[in-house]
GROMACS .gro file of C-alpha atoms in nm:
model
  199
    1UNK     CA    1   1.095   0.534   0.169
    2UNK     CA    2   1.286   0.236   0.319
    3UNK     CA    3   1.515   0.019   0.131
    4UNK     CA    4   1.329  -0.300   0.084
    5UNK     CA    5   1.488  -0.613  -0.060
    6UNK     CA    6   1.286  -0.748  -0.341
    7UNK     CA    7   1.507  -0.996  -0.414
    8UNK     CA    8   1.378  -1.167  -0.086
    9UNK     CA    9   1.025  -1.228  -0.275
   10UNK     CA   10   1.182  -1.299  -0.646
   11UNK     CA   11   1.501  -1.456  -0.616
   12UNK     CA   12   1.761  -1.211  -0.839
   13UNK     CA   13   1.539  -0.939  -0.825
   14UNK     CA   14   1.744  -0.623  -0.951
   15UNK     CA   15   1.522  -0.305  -0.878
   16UNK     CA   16   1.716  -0.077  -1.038
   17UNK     CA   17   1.749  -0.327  -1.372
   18UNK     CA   18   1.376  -0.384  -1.351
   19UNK     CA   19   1.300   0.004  -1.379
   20UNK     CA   20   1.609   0.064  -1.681
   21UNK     CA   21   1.323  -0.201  -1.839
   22UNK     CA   22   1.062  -0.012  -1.792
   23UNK     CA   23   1.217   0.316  -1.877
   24UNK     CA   24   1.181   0.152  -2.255
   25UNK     CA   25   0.811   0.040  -2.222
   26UNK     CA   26   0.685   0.297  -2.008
   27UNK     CA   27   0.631   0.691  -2.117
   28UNK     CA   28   0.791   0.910  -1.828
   29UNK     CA   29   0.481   1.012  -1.692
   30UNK     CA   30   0.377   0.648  -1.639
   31UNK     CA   31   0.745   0.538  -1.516
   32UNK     CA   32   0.697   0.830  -1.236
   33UNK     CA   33   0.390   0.726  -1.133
   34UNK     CA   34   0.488   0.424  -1.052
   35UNK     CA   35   0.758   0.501  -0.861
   36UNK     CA   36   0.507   0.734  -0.664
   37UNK     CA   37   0.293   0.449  -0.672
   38UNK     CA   38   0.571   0.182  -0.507
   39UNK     CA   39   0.615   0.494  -0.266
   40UNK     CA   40   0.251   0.513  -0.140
   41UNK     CA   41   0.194   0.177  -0.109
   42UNK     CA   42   0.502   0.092   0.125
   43UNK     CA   43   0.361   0.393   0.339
   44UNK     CA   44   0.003   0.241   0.378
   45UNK     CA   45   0.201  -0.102   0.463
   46UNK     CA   46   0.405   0.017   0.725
   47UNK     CA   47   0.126   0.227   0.839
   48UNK     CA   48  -0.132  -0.039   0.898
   49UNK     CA   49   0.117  -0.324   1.008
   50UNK     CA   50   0.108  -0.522   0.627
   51UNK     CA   51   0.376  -0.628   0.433
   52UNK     CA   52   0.568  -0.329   0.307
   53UNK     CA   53   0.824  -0.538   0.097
   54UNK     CA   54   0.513  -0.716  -0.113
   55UNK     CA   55   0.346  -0.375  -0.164
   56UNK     CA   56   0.562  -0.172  -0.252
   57UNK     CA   57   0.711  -0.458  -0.540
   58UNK     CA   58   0.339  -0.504  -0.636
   59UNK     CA   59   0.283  -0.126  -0.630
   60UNK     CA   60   0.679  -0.040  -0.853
   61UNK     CA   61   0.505  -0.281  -1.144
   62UNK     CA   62   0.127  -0.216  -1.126
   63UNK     CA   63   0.161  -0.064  -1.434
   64UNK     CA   64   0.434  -0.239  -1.586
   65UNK     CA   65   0.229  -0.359  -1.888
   66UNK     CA   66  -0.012  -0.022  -1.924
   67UNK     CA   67   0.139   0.075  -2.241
   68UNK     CA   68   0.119  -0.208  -2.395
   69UNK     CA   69  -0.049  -0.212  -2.741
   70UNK     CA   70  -0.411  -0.387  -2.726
   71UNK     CA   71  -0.316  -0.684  -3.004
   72UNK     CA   72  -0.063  -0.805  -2.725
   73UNK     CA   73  -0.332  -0.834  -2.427
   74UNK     CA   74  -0.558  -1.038  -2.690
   75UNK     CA   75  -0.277  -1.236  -2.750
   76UNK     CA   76  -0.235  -1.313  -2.378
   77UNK     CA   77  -0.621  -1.328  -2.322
   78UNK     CA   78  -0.630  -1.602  -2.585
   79UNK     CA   79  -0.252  -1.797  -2.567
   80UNK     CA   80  -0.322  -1.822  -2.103
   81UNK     CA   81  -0.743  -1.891  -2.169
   82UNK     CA   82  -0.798  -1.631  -1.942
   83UNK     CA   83  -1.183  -1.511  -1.909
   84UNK     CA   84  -1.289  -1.462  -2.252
   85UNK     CA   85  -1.551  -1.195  -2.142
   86UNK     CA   86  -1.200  -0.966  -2.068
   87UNK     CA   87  -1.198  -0.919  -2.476
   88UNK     CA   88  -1.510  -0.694  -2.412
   89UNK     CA   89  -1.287  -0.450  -2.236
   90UNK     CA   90  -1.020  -0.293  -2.312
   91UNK     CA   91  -0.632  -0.128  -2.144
   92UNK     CA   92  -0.800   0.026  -1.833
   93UNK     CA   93  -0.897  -0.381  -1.762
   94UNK     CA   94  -0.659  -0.569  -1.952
   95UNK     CA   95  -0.328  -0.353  -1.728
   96UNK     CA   96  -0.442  -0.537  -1.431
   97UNK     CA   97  -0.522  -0.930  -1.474
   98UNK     CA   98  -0.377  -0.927  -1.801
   99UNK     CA   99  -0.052  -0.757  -1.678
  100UNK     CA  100  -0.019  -0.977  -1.434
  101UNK     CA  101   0.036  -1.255  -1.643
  102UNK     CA  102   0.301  -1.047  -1.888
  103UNK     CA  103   0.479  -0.961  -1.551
  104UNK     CA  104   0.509  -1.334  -1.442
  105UNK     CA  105   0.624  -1.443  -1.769
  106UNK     CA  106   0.894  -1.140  -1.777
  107UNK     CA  107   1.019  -1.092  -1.475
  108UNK     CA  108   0.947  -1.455  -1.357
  109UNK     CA  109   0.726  -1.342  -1.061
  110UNK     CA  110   0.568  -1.613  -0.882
  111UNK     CA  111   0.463  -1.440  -0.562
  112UNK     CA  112   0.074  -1.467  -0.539
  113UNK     CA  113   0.059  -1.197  -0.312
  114UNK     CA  114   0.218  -0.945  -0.542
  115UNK     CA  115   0.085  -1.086  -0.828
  116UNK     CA  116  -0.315  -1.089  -0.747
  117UNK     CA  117  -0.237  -0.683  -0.557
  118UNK     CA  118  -0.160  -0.633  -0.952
  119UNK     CA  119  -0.460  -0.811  -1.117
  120UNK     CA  120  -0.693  -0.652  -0.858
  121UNK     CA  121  -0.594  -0.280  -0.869
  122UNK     CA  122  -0.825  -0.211  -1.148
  123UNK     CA  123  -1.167  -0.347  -1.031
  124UNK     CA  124  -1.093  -0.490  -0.683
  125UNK     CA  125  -1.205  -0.826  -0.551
  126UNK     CA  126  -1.426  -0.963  -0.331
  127UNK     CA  127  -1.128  -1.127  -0.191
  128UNK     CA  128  -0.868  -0.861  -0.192
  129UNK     CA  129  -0.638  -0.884   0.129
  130UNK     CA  130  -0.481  -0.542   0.305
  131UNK     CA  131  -0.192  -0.603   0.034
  132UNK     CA  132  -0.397  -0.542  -0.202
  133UNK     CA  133  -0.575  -0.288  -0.060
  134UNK     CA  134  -0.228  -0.111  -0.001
  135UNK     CA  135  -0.201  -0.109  -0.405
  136UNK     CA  136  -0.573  -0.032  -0.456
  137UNK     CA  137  -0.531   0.273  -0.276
  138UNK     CA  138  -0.183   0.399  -0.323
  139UNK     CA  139  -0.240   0.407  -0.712
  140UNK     CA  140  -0.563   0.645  -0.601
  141UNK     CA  141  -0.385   0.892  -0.372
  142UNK     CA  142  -0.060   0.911  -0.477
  143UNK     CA  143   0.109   1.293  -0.476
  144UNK     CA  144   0.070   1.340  -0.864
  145UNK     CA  145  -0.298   1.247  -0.873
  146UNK     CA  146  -0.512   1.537  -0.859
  147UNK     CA  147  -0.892   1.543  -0.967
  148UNK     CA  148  -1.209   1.575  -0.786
  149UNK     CA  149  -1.255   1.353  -0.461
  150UNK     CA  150  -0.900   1.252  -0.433
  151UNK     CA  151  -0.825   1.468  -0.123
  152UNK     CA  152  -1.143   1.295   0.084
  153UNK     CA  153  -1.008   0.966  -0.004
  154UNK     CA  154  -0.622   1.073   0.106
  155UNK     CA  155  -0.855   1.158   0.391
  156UNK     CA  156  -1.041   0.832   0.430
  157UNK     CA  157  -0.695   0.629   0.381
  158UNK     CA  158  -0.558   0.785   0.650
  159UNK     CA  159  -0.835   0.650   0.865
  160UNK     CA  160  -0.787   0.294   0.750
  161UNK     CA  161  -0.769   0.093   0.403
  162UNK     CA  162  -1.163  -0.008   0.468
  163UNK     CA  163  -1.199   0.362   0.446
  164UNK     CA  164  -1.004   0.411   0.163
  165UNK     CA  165  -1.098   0.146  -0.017
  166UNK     CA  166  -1.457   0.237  -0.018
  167UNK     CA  167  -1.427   0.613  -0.115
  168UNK     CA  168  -1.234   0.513  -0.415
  169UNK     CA  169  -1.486   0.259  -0.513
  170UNK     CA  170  -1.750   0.483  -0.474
  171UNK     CA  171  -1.576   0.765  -0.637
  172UNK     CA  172  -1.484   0.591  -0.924
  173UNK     CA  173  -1.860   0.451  -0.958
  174UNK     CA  174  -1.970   0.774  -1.017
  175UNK     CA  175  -1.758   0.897  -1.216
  176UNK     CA  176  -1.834   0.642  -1.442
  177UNK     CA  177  -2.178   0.683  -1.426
  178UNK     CA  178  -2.126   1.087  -1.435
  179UNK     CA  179  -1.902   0.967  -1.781
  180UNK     CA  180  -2.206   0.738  -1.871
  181UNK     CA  181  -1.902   0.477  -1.921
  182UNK     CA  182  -1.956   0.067  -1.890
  183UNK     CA  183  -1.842  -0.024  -1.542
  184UNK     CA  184  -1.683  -0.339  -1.513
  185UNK     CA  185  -1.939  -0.617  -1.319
  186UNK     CA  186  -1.618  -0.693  -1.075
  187UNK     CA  187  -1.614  -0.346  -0.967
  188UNK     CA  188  -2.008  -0.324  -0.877
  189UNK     CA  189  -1.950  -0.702  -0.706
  190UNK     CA  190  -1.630  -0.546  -0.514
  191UNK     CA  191  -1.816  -0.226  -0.389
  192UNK     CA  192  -2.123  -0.440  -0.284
  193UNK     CA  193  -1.952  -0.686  -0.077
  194UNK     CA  194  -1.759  -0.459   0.089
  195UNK     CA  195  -2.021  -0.264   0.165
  196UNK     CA  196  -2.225  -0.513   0.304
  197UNK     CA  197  -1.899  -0.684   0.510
  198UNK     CA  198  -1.818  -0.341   0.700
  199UNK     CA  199  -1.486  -0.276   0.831
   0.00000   0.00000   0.00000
């Protein structure tokens, strides 16, 4: 992985101070995946021409709120008057938009590009850009995942993000519907207008 300054996007950004914080919030299986995580998404960037210094910051803290207990998203949900419908979800959601928001507050992140690839790594966007994407997939394909479909999207991401982006939206579709879970209206609204845009 290259070196990439951070500190060139948030002014006094210490990488190695950032992940000592997250050491106490995160679990070590979480921590590592988000290193993995940072890893992959600096690879997609420098593989399709984005910025590599934006996605891999974006991809290091994607997660940097997932272990958060639920009482503290509501409290953020209700203290920013962020979409009230987000109370009808719950962590798998909240980690995204909501962590966004905890992430800006405490590690005074003000970069929109890094801070919408971290909102938008959950259930996409209509108007994700190839930052974004970079996250979207990375978090997908990264070495320690391993279930069912993951090696055709490595496949498809290796084509291009459009590729990659749609197998893991339609993968994850059904396995929702497989799981007969709820599937998040941004998700179905991401899939379709991708679909319908084309590469």
């Amino acid at each position: 992985m290259s070196n990439y300054n951070y500190g060139k996007i948030v002014a006094g950004f210490d990488r190695d101070q950032v992940i000592e914080l997250m050491k106490n919030t995160l679990s070590d299986f979480r921590l590592n995946h988000c290193l993995r995580v940072e890893k992959q998404a600096i690879a997609l960037a420098e593989k399709y021409d984005v910025d590599p210094a934006r996605a891999g910051l974006a991809g290091l803290l994607h997660d940097f709120a997932k272990e958060r207990s639920d009482q503290e998203f509501i409290n953020v949900i209700k203290e920013k008057n962020l979409d009230p419908d987000l109370l009808n979800y719950g962590n798998a959601i909240w980690h995204g938009e909501v962590g966004a928001e905890i992430i800006k507050d405490e590690l005074k992140i003000q970069d929109e590009d890094v801070l919408n690839a971290i909102r938008r790594h959950t259930v996409g966007s209509m108007r994700m850009n190839d930052i974004d994407k970079c996250v979207f997939i990375a978090d997908y394909i990264e070495p320690g995942r391993d279930f069912p479909g993951v090696e055709e999207a490595r496949e498809q991401a290796d084509i291009s993000l459009y590729a990659g982006m749609i197998a893991e939206l339609t993968n994850t579709i059904n396995h929702l519907v497989d799981r007969k879970q709820v599937i998040h209206p941004q998700t179905i609204e991401t899939y379709n207008y991708w679909i319908k845009k084309g590469a």
